[in-house]
mmCIF file of C-alpha atoms and ligand atoms in Angstrom:
data_model
loop_
_atom_site.group_PDB
_atom_site.id
_atom_site.type_symbol
_atom_site.label_atom_id
_atom_site.label_comp_id
_atom_site.label_asym_id
_atom_site.label_seq_id
_atom_site.Cartn_x
_atom_site.Cartn_y
_atom_site.Cartn_z
ATOM 1 C CA MET N 1045 -0.045 0.228 0.088
ATOM 2 C CA ARG N 1046 1.744 3.638 -1.094
ATOM 3 C CA LYS N 1047 0.837 6.355 2.074
ATOM 4 C CA PRO N 1048 -1.030 9.227 0.948
ATOM 5 C CA PHE N 1049 1.784 12.043 0.546
ATOM 6 C CA VAL N 1050 0.307 15.814 -0.283
ATOM 7 C CA ALA N 1051 3.607 18.713 -0.166
ATOM 8 C CA GLY N 1052 3.094 22.531 -0.480
ATOM 9 C CA ASN N 1053 5.298 24.494 -2.725
ATOM 10 C CA TRP N 1054 5.148 27.888 -1.282
ATOM 11 C CA LYS N 1055 7.278 29.055 -4.027
ATOM 12 C CA GLU N 1056 8.270 32.428 -3.871
ATOM 13 C CA ASN N 1057 5.655 33.429 -1.499
ATOM 14 C CA THR N 1058 5.409 33.904 2.710
ATOM 15 C CA ASP N 1059 7.744 36.155 4.775
ATOM 16 C CA SER N 1060 9.180 35.006 7.886
ATOM 17 C CA ARG N 1061 6.325 36.438 9.651
ATOM 18 C CA SER N 1062 3.634 34.633 8.040
ATOM 19 C CA SER N 1063 5.496 31.321 6.785
ATOM 20 C CA VAL N 1064 5.610 30.462 10.131
ATOM 21 C CA GLU N 1065 2.109 31.627 10.616
ATOM 22 C CA LEU N 1066 1.048 28.927 7.585
ATOM 23 C CA ALA N 1067 3.316 25.962 8.678
ATOM 24 C CA LYS N 1068 1.614 26.415 12.334
ATOM 25 C CA ALA N 1069 -2.176 26.511 10.666
ATOM 26 C CA VAL N 1070 -1.530 23.591 8.928
ATOM 27 C CA ALA N 1071 0.831 21.494 11.449
ATOM 28 C CA THR N 1072 -2.605 22.438 13.782
ATOM 29 C CA GLY N 1073 -5.105 21.550 11.455
ATOM 30 C CA SER N 1074 -3.652 18.260 10.128
ATOM 31 C CA ALA N 1075 -2.731 17.315 13.828
ATOM 32 C CA GLY N 1076 -3.306 13.561 14.104
ATOM 33 C CA LEU N 1077 -2.982 13.169 10.093
ATOM 34 C CA ALA N 1078 0.575 13.761 9.137
ATOM 35 C CA LYS N 1079 2.405 11.132 9.189
ATOM 36 C CA GLU N 1080 0.191 8.863 10.743
ATOM 37 C CA LYS N 1081 -1.887 8.573 7.536
ATOM 38 C CA VAL N 1082 -0.479 10.720 5.263
ATOM 39 C CA THR N 1083 2.996 11.598 4.546
ATOM 40 C CA VAL N 1084 2.513 15.331 4.858
ATOM 41 C CA ALA N 1085 4.723 18.098 3.318
ATOM 42 C CA VAL N 1086 5.634 21.916 3.250
ATOM 43 C CA ILE N 1087 8.393 23.506 1.152
ATOM 44 C CA PRO N 1088 8.621 27.086 2.302
ATOM 45 C CA PRO N 1089 11.271 29.222 0.686
ATOM 46 C CA PHE N 1090 15.233 28.623 1.700
ATOM 47 C CA VAL N 1091 15.381 31.762 4.412
ATOM 48 C CA TYR N 1092 12.385 30.686 6.374
ATOM 49 C CA LEU N 1093 13.398 27.139 6.863
ATOM 50 C CA GLN N 1094 15.391 27.234 9.104
ATOM 51 C CA SER N 1095 12.090 28.806 11.226
ATOM 52 C CA VAL N 1096 9.617 26.571 9.502
ATOM 53 C CA VAL N 1097 11.160 23.822 10.267
ATOM 54 C CA GLN N 1098 11.511 25.144 14.033
ATOM 55 C CA ALA N 1099 7.926 26.349 14.421
ATOM 56 C CA ILE N 1100 6.923 22.202 13.348
ATOM 57 C CA ARG N 1101 9.278 20.383 15.009
ATOM 58 C CA SER N 1102 7.108 17.331 16.840
ATOM 59 C CA SER N 1103 4.728 18.119 14.336
ATOM 60 C CA GLY N 1104 5.181 14.884 11.495
ATOM 61 C CA ILE N 1105 4.952 17.348 9.273
ATOM 62 C CA ALA N 1106 8.073 17.212 7.483
ATOM 63 C CA VAL N 1107 10.238 19.927 5.177
ATOM 64 C CA GLY N 1108 11.219 20.346 1.831
ATOM 65 C CA GLY N 1109 13.683 22.624 -0.309
ATOM 66 C CA GLN N 1110 12.712 24.210 -3.558
ATOM 67 C CA ASP N 1111 15.733 23.564 -5.547
ATOM 68 C CA VAL N 1112 19.022 22.549 -4.695
ATOM 69 C CA TYR N 1113 22.600 22.411 -6.248
ATOM 70 C CA PHE N 1114 24.462 19.126 -7.395
ATOM 71 C CA GLU N 1115 28.298 20.228 -6.231
ATOM 72 C CA PRO N 1116 28.968 20.458 -2.823
ATOM 73 C CA LYS N 1117 30.238 22.973 -2.311
ATOM 74 C CA GLY N 1118 32.281 26.123 -3.841
ATOM 75 C CA ALA N 1119 32.092 29.054 -5.736
ATOM 76 C CA PHE N 1120 28.687 29.029 -6.763
ATOM 77 C CA THR N 1121 26.954 32.316 -6.336
ATOM 78 C CA GLY N 1122 23.219 31.840 -4.840
ATOM 79 C CA GLU N 1123 23.754 27.936 -4.279
ATOM 80 C CA ILE N 1124 22.749 26.014 -2.177
ATOM 81 C CA SER N 1125 24.014 22.627 -1.261
ATOM 82 C CA PRO N 1126 22.599 19.255 -0.680
ATOM 83 C CA ALA N 1127 23.864 19.530 2.981
ATOM 84 C CA MET N 1128 22.650 22.974 3.855
ATOM 85 C CA LEU N 1129 18.813 21.826 3.314
ATOM 86 C CA LYS N 1130 19.740 18.824 4.956
ATOM 87 C CA ASP N 1131 21.625 20.837 7.675
ATOM 88 C CA VAL N 1132 18.560 23.424 8.421
ATOM 89 C CA GLY N 1133 16.112 20.335 9.274
ATOM 90 C CA CYS N 1134 15.191 19.377 5.265
ATOM 91 C CA ASN N 1135 13.868 15.961 4.598
ATOM 92 C CA TYR N 1136 12.707 16.548 0.642
ATOM 93 C CA VAL N 1137 13.645 18.957 -1.912
ATOM 94 C CA LEU N 1138 12.178 19.565 -4.856
ATOM 95 C CA CYS N 1139 13.565 18.538 -8.160
ATOM 96 C CA GLY N 1140 12.873 19.633 -12.150
ATOM 97 C CA HIS N 1141 10.161 21.750 -10.849
ATOM 98 C CA SER N 1142 8.904 22.896 -14.464
ATOM 99 C CA GLU N 1143 9.210 26.786 -13.132
ATOM 100 C CA ARG N 1144 12.732 25.900 -12.963
ATOM 101 C CA ARG N 1145 13.450 24.168 -16.145
ATOM 102 C CA HIS N 1146 10.954 26.708 -18.595
ATOM 103 C CA VAL N 1147 11.740 30.369 -16.711
ATOM 104 C CA LEU N 1148 14.698 29.074 -14.395
ATOM 105 C CA CYS N 1149 15.859 27.045 -18.556
ATOM 106 C CA GLU N 1150 17.447 24.262 -16.588
ATOM 107 C CA SER N 1151 18.017 21.375 -18.774
ATOM 108 C CA ASP N 1152 17.462 18.102 -18.530
ATOM 109 C CA GLU N 1153 20.790 16.833 -17.769
ATOM 110 C CA MET N 1154 21.569 19.292 -14.943
ATOM 111 C CA VAL N 1155 18.029 17.586 -13.295
ATOM 112 C CA GLY N 1156 19.260 14.751 -13.112
ATOM 113 C CA LYS N 1157 22.185 15.894 -11.608
ATOM 114 C CA LYS N 1158 20.893 17.399 -8.767
ATOM 115 C CA VAL N 1159 18.285 14.185 -7.664
ATOM 116 C CA THR N 1160 21.743 12.017 -7.877
ATOM 117 C CA ALA N 1161 23.217 15.119 -5.710
ATOM 118 C CA ALA N 1162 20.652 15.631 -3.222
ATOM 119 C CA LEU N 1163 19.489 11.600 -2.496
ATOM 120 C CA SER N 1164 23.783 11.688 -2.093
ATOM 121 C CA GLY N 1165 22.984 13.964 0.851
ATOM 122 C CA GLY N 1166 20.801 11.562 2.153
ATOM 123 C CA LEU N 1167 17.789 13.608 1.228
ATOM 124 C CA MET N 1168 14.415 12.791 -0.640
ATOM 125 C CA PRO N 1169 14.606 14.137 -4.346
ATOM 126 C CA ILE N 1170 10.466 14.622 -6.104
ATOM 127 C CA LEU N 1171 11.375 14.213 -8.880
ATOM 128 C CA CYS N 1172 8.842 17.148 -11.132
ATOM 129 C CA VAL N 1173 7.914 15.853 -14.800
ATOM 130 C CA GLY N 1174 5.683 16.543 -16.955
ATOM 131 C CA GLU N 1175 5.328 18.728 -20.432
ATOM 132 C CA LEU N 1176 3.562 21.747 -21.888
ATOM 133 C CA LEU N 1177 0.349 22.789 -23.632
ATOM 134 C CA ASP N 1178 1.997 22.581 -26.897
ATOM 135 C CA GLU N 1179 3.421 19.083 -26.279
ATOM 136 C CA ARG N 1180 0.603 17.775 -25.118
ATOM 137 C CA ASP N 1181 -1.413 19.048 -28.274
ATOM 138 C CA GLY N 1182 1.229 18.225 -30.465
ATOM 139 C CA GLY N 1183 0.694 13.907 -28.945
ATOM 140 C CA ARG N 1184 4.410 14.220 -27.356
ATOM 141 C CA THR N 1185 3.205 14.330 -23.275
ATOM 142 C CA GLU N 1186 4.653 10.810 -23.431
ATOM 143 C CA GLN N 1187 7.433 11.324 -24.858
ATOM 144 C CA VAL N 1188 8.222 14.106 -22.827
ATOM 145 C CA VAL N 1189 7.700 12.473 -19.774
ATOM 146 C CA ALA N 1190 9.417 9.835 -20.460
ATOM 147 C CA ARG N 1191 12.590 11.395 -21.625
ATOM 148 C CA HIS N 1192 12.568 13.859 -18.235
ATOM 149 C CA MET N 1193 11.909 10.506 -16.731
ATOM 150 C CA LYS N 1194 15.223 9.159 -18.112
ATOM 151 C CA THR N 1195 17.426 11.726 -18.074
ATOM 152 C CA GLY N 1196 15.939 12.749 -14.097
ATOM 153 C CA LEU N 1197 17.168 8.571 -13.494
ATOM 154 C CA ALA N 1198 19.878 8.557 -15.190
ATOM 155 C CA GLY N 1199 22.109 6.340 -13.424
ATOM 156 C CA LEU N 1200 20.410 5.445 -10.496
ATOM 157 C CA SER N 1201 19.871 2.262 -9.242
ATOM 158 C CA ALA N 1202 16.831 0.632 -8.187
ATOM 159 C CA ASP N 1203 17.977 0.455 -4.041
ATOM 160 C CA LYS N 1204 18.589 4.329 -4.263
ATOM 161 C CA MET N 1205 14.904 4.488 -6.060
ATOM 162 C CA SER N 1206 13.346 4.525 -2.784
ATOM 163 C CA ALA N 1207 13.492 7.755 -1.555
ATOM 164 C CA VAL N 1208 12.541 9.192 -4.528
ATOM 165 C CA THR N 1209 8.633 10.516 -5.408
ATOM 166 C CA ILE N 1210 7.279 10.739 -9.038
ATOM 167 C CA ALA N 1211 5.326 14.251 -8.908
ATOM 168 C CA TYR N 1212 3.805 14.549 -12.352
ATOM 169 C CA GLU N 1213 2.975 18.106 -13.262
ATOM 170 C CA PRO N 1214 1.430 19.098 -16.918
ATOM 171 C CA VAL N 1215 2.228 22.518 -17.481
ATOM 172 C CA TRP N 1216 -0.286 23.279 -18.815
ATOM 173 C CA ALA N 1217 -1.670 23.322 -15.776
ATOM 174 C CA ILE N 1218 -0.061 24.903 -12.883
ATOM 175 C CA GLY N 1219 -0.878 28.345 -11.412
ATOM 176 C CA THR N 1220 -3.761 28.188 -15.062
ATOM 177 C CA GLY N 1221 -6.917 26.838 -12.918
ATOM 178 C CA ARG N 1222 -7.051 24.115 -15.155
ATOM 179 C CA THR N 1223 -6.810 20.982 -13.672
ATOM 180 C CA ALA N 1224 -6.059 18.096 -15.958
ATOM 181 C CA THR N 1225 -8.753 15.517 -15.119
ATOM 182 C CA PRO N 1226 -9.126 12.512 -13.190
ATOM 183 C CA GLN N 1227 -8.447 10.439 -16.318
ATOM 184 C CA GLN N 1228 -6.022 12.453 -17.831
ATOM 185 C CA ALA N 1229 -3.530 12.816 -14.793
ATOM 186 C CA GLN N 1230 -4.193 8.634 -14.834
ATOM 187 C CA GLU N 1231 -3.625 8.553 -18.105
ATOM 188 C CA VAL N 1232 -0.137 9.813 -17.169
ATOM 189 C CA HIS N 1233 0.155 8.189 -14.349
ATOM 190 C CA GLY N 1234 0.059 5.027 -15.237
ATOM 191 C CA PHE N 1235 1.918 5.641 -17.698
ATOM 192 C CA ILE N 1236 4.848 6.738 -15.520
ATOM 193 C CA ARG N 1237 4.345 3.379 -13.482
ATOM 194 C CA LYS N 1238 4.642 1.015 -16.719
ATOM 195 C CA LEU N 1239 8.204 2.784 -17.414
ATOM 196 C CA LEU N 1240 9.184 2.049 -13.854
ATOM 197 C CA ALA N 1241 8.092 -1.338 -14.231
ATOM 198 C CA GLU N 1242 10.163 -1.282 -18.095
ATOM 199 C CA MET N 1243 13.305 0.669 -16.388
ATOM 200 C CA TYR N 1244 13.641 -1.139 -13.007
ATOM 201 C CA ASN N 1245 10.381 -3.728 -11.952
ATOM 202 C CA ALA N 1246 7.543 -4.017 -10.966
ATOM 203 C CA LYS N 1247 7.973 -3.981 -7.565
ATOM 204 C CA LEU N 1248 9.787 -0.882 -7.985
ATOM 205 C CA ALA N 1249 7.374 0.493 -9.974
ATOM 206 C CA GLN N 1250 3.599 -0.627 -7.516
ATOM 207 C CA GLU N 1251 5.962 0.693 -4.323
ATOM 208 C CA THR N 1252 7.302 3.971 -5.774
ATOM 209 C CA GLN N 1253 4.648 7.052 -5.557
ATOM 210 C CA ILE N 1254 3.827 9.339 -8.133
ATOM 211 C CA LEU N 1255 2.228 12.204 -7.359
ATOM 212 C CA TYR N 1256 -0.374 14.742 -9.180
ATOM 213 C CA GLY N 1257 0.317 18.646 -9.250
ATOM 214 C CA GLY N 1258 -1.721 21.145 -11.252
ATOM 215 C CA SER N 1259 -3.588 23.711 -9.567
ATOM 216 C CA VAL N 1260 -5.060 21.136 -6.902
ATOM 217 C CA LYS N 1261 -7.444 22.592 -5.083
ATOM 218 C CA ALA N 1262 -9.961 22.015 -1.869
ATOM 219 C CA ASP N 1263 -12.474 20.545 -4.691
ATOM 220 C CA ASN N 1264 -10.601 18.527 -6.930
ATOM 221 C CA ALA N 1265 -8.604 16.949 -4.653
ATOM 222 C CA LYS N 1266 -10.268 13.828 -4.142
ATOM 223 C CA GLU N 1267 -11.421 12.984 -7.437
ATOM 224 C CA LEU N 1268 -7.506 13.322 -8.183
ATOM 225 C CA MET N 1269 -6.914 10.765 -5.346
ATOM 226 C CA ALA N 1270 -8.876 8.854 -6.370
ATOM 227 C CA GLN N 1271 -7.445 7.472 -9.629
ATOM 228 C CA GLU N 1272 -5.367 4.376 -9.034
ATOM 229 C CA ASP N 1273 -2.350 5.389 -10.004
ATOM 230 C CA VAL N 1274 -2.441 9.090 -8.112
ATOM 231 C CA ASP N 1275 -0.813 8.238 -4.461
ATOM 232 C CA GLY N 1276 -1.159 12.148 -3.731
ATOM 233 C CA LEU N 1277 -1.025 15.571 -4.451
ATOM 234 C CA LEU N 1278 2.045 18.568 -5.279
ATOM 235 C CA VAL N 1279 -0.266 21.936 -4.807
ATOM 236 C CA GLY N 1280 1.015 25.208 -5.083
ATOM 237 C CA GLY N 1281 -1.187 28.684 -4.896
ATOM 238 C CA ALA N 1282 -4.093 26.608 -2.733
ATOM 239 C CA SER N 1283 -1.001 25.307 -0.178
ATOM 240 C CA LEU N 1284 -0.870 28.761 0.574
ATOM 241 C CA LYS N 1285 -4.379 28.655 2.451
ATOM 242 C CA ALA N 1286 -4.109 26.738 5.395
ATOM 243 C CA ASP N 1287 -7.577 26.056 5.617
ATOM 244 C CA GLU N 1288 -7.735 24.734 2.218
ATOM 245 C CA PHE N 1289 -4.318 22.713 2.093
ATOM 246 C CA VAL N 1290 -5.851 21.329 5.596
ATOM 247 C CA ARG N 1291 -9.118 20.358 3.523
ATOM 248 C CA ILE N 1292 -6.527 18.752 0.563
ATOM 249 C CA ILE N 1293 -4.833 16.750 3.218
ATOM 250 C CA GLN N 1294 -7.908 15.874 4.502
ATOM 251 C CA ALA N 1295 -9.403 14.206 1.335
ATOM 252 C CA ALA N 1296 -6.203 12.904 0.673
ATOM 253 C CA VAL N 1297 -6.611 10.053 3.545
HETATM 254 C C1 PEP A 677 3.361 23.090 -8.045
HETATM 255 O O1 PEP A 677 3.580 24.474 -7.936
HETATM 256 O O2 PEP A 677 4.007 22.607 -8.131
HETATM 257 C C2 PEP A 677 1.513 23.381 -8.368
HETATM 258 C C3 PEP A 677 0.819 22.459 -8.833
HETATM 259 O O3 PEP A 677 1.545 24.656 -7.930
HETATM 260 P P1 PEP A 677 -0.371 25.038 -8.192
HETATM 261 O O4 PEP A 677 -0.972 24.108 -7.389
HETATM 262 O O5 PEP A 677 -0.378 26.438 -7.752
HETATM 263 O O6 PEP A 677 -0.835 25.196 -10.058
#
């Protein structure tokens, strides 16, 4: 049985006070659910990681970074290493979020190096994959998702994969209010699971958690979670409102 997993990506939002308030409100609202029934993670901006970790220390909610660099240290101005994220209490890290790929021009190869570096640094990467609108309209969804999967997981052995979560996030559904239908999500999640069986083995494919992300709200979470291969949700905008995010967590159980 795959345990449900709900993660909130705060992106470039909140400030020192509101980040702590939001984290505490999520912790209060999800008490009794987080950890036992559902894995919950919040993913604040780097500068608020430490105070958020402190604020929800005993809540069972995990904390993640929005990105990581693949070099362990050195002259890489502005970058953050896996060890730094670990040091401030992160367990998870997003790798290859579509905004990093398409706004900040990260290559597929760079995403793969980040996944490998995150694992070596003791973090659990959430590898984001997903197609642009013209790629979907051109019938290239599976081709793009397969490329993201193969380059993102390049060189990773099956034993390392137990720490990796996949997030399918169709780019046309992120921040647009246009959610993939549950059937569209299921189709691609099923494809990803089949691909994992080919790349690794059937057991690993069955055990890997695959999250859906893209305009998830409290009122569509249940329907998405009802799909056989949707194991959890990666939530952007709706994770900034504690009440709504808590309702999404409740819907995922
Ligand atoms: C995301 O940031 O990963 C995301 C899915 O955003 P939103 O829920 O706002 O579409």
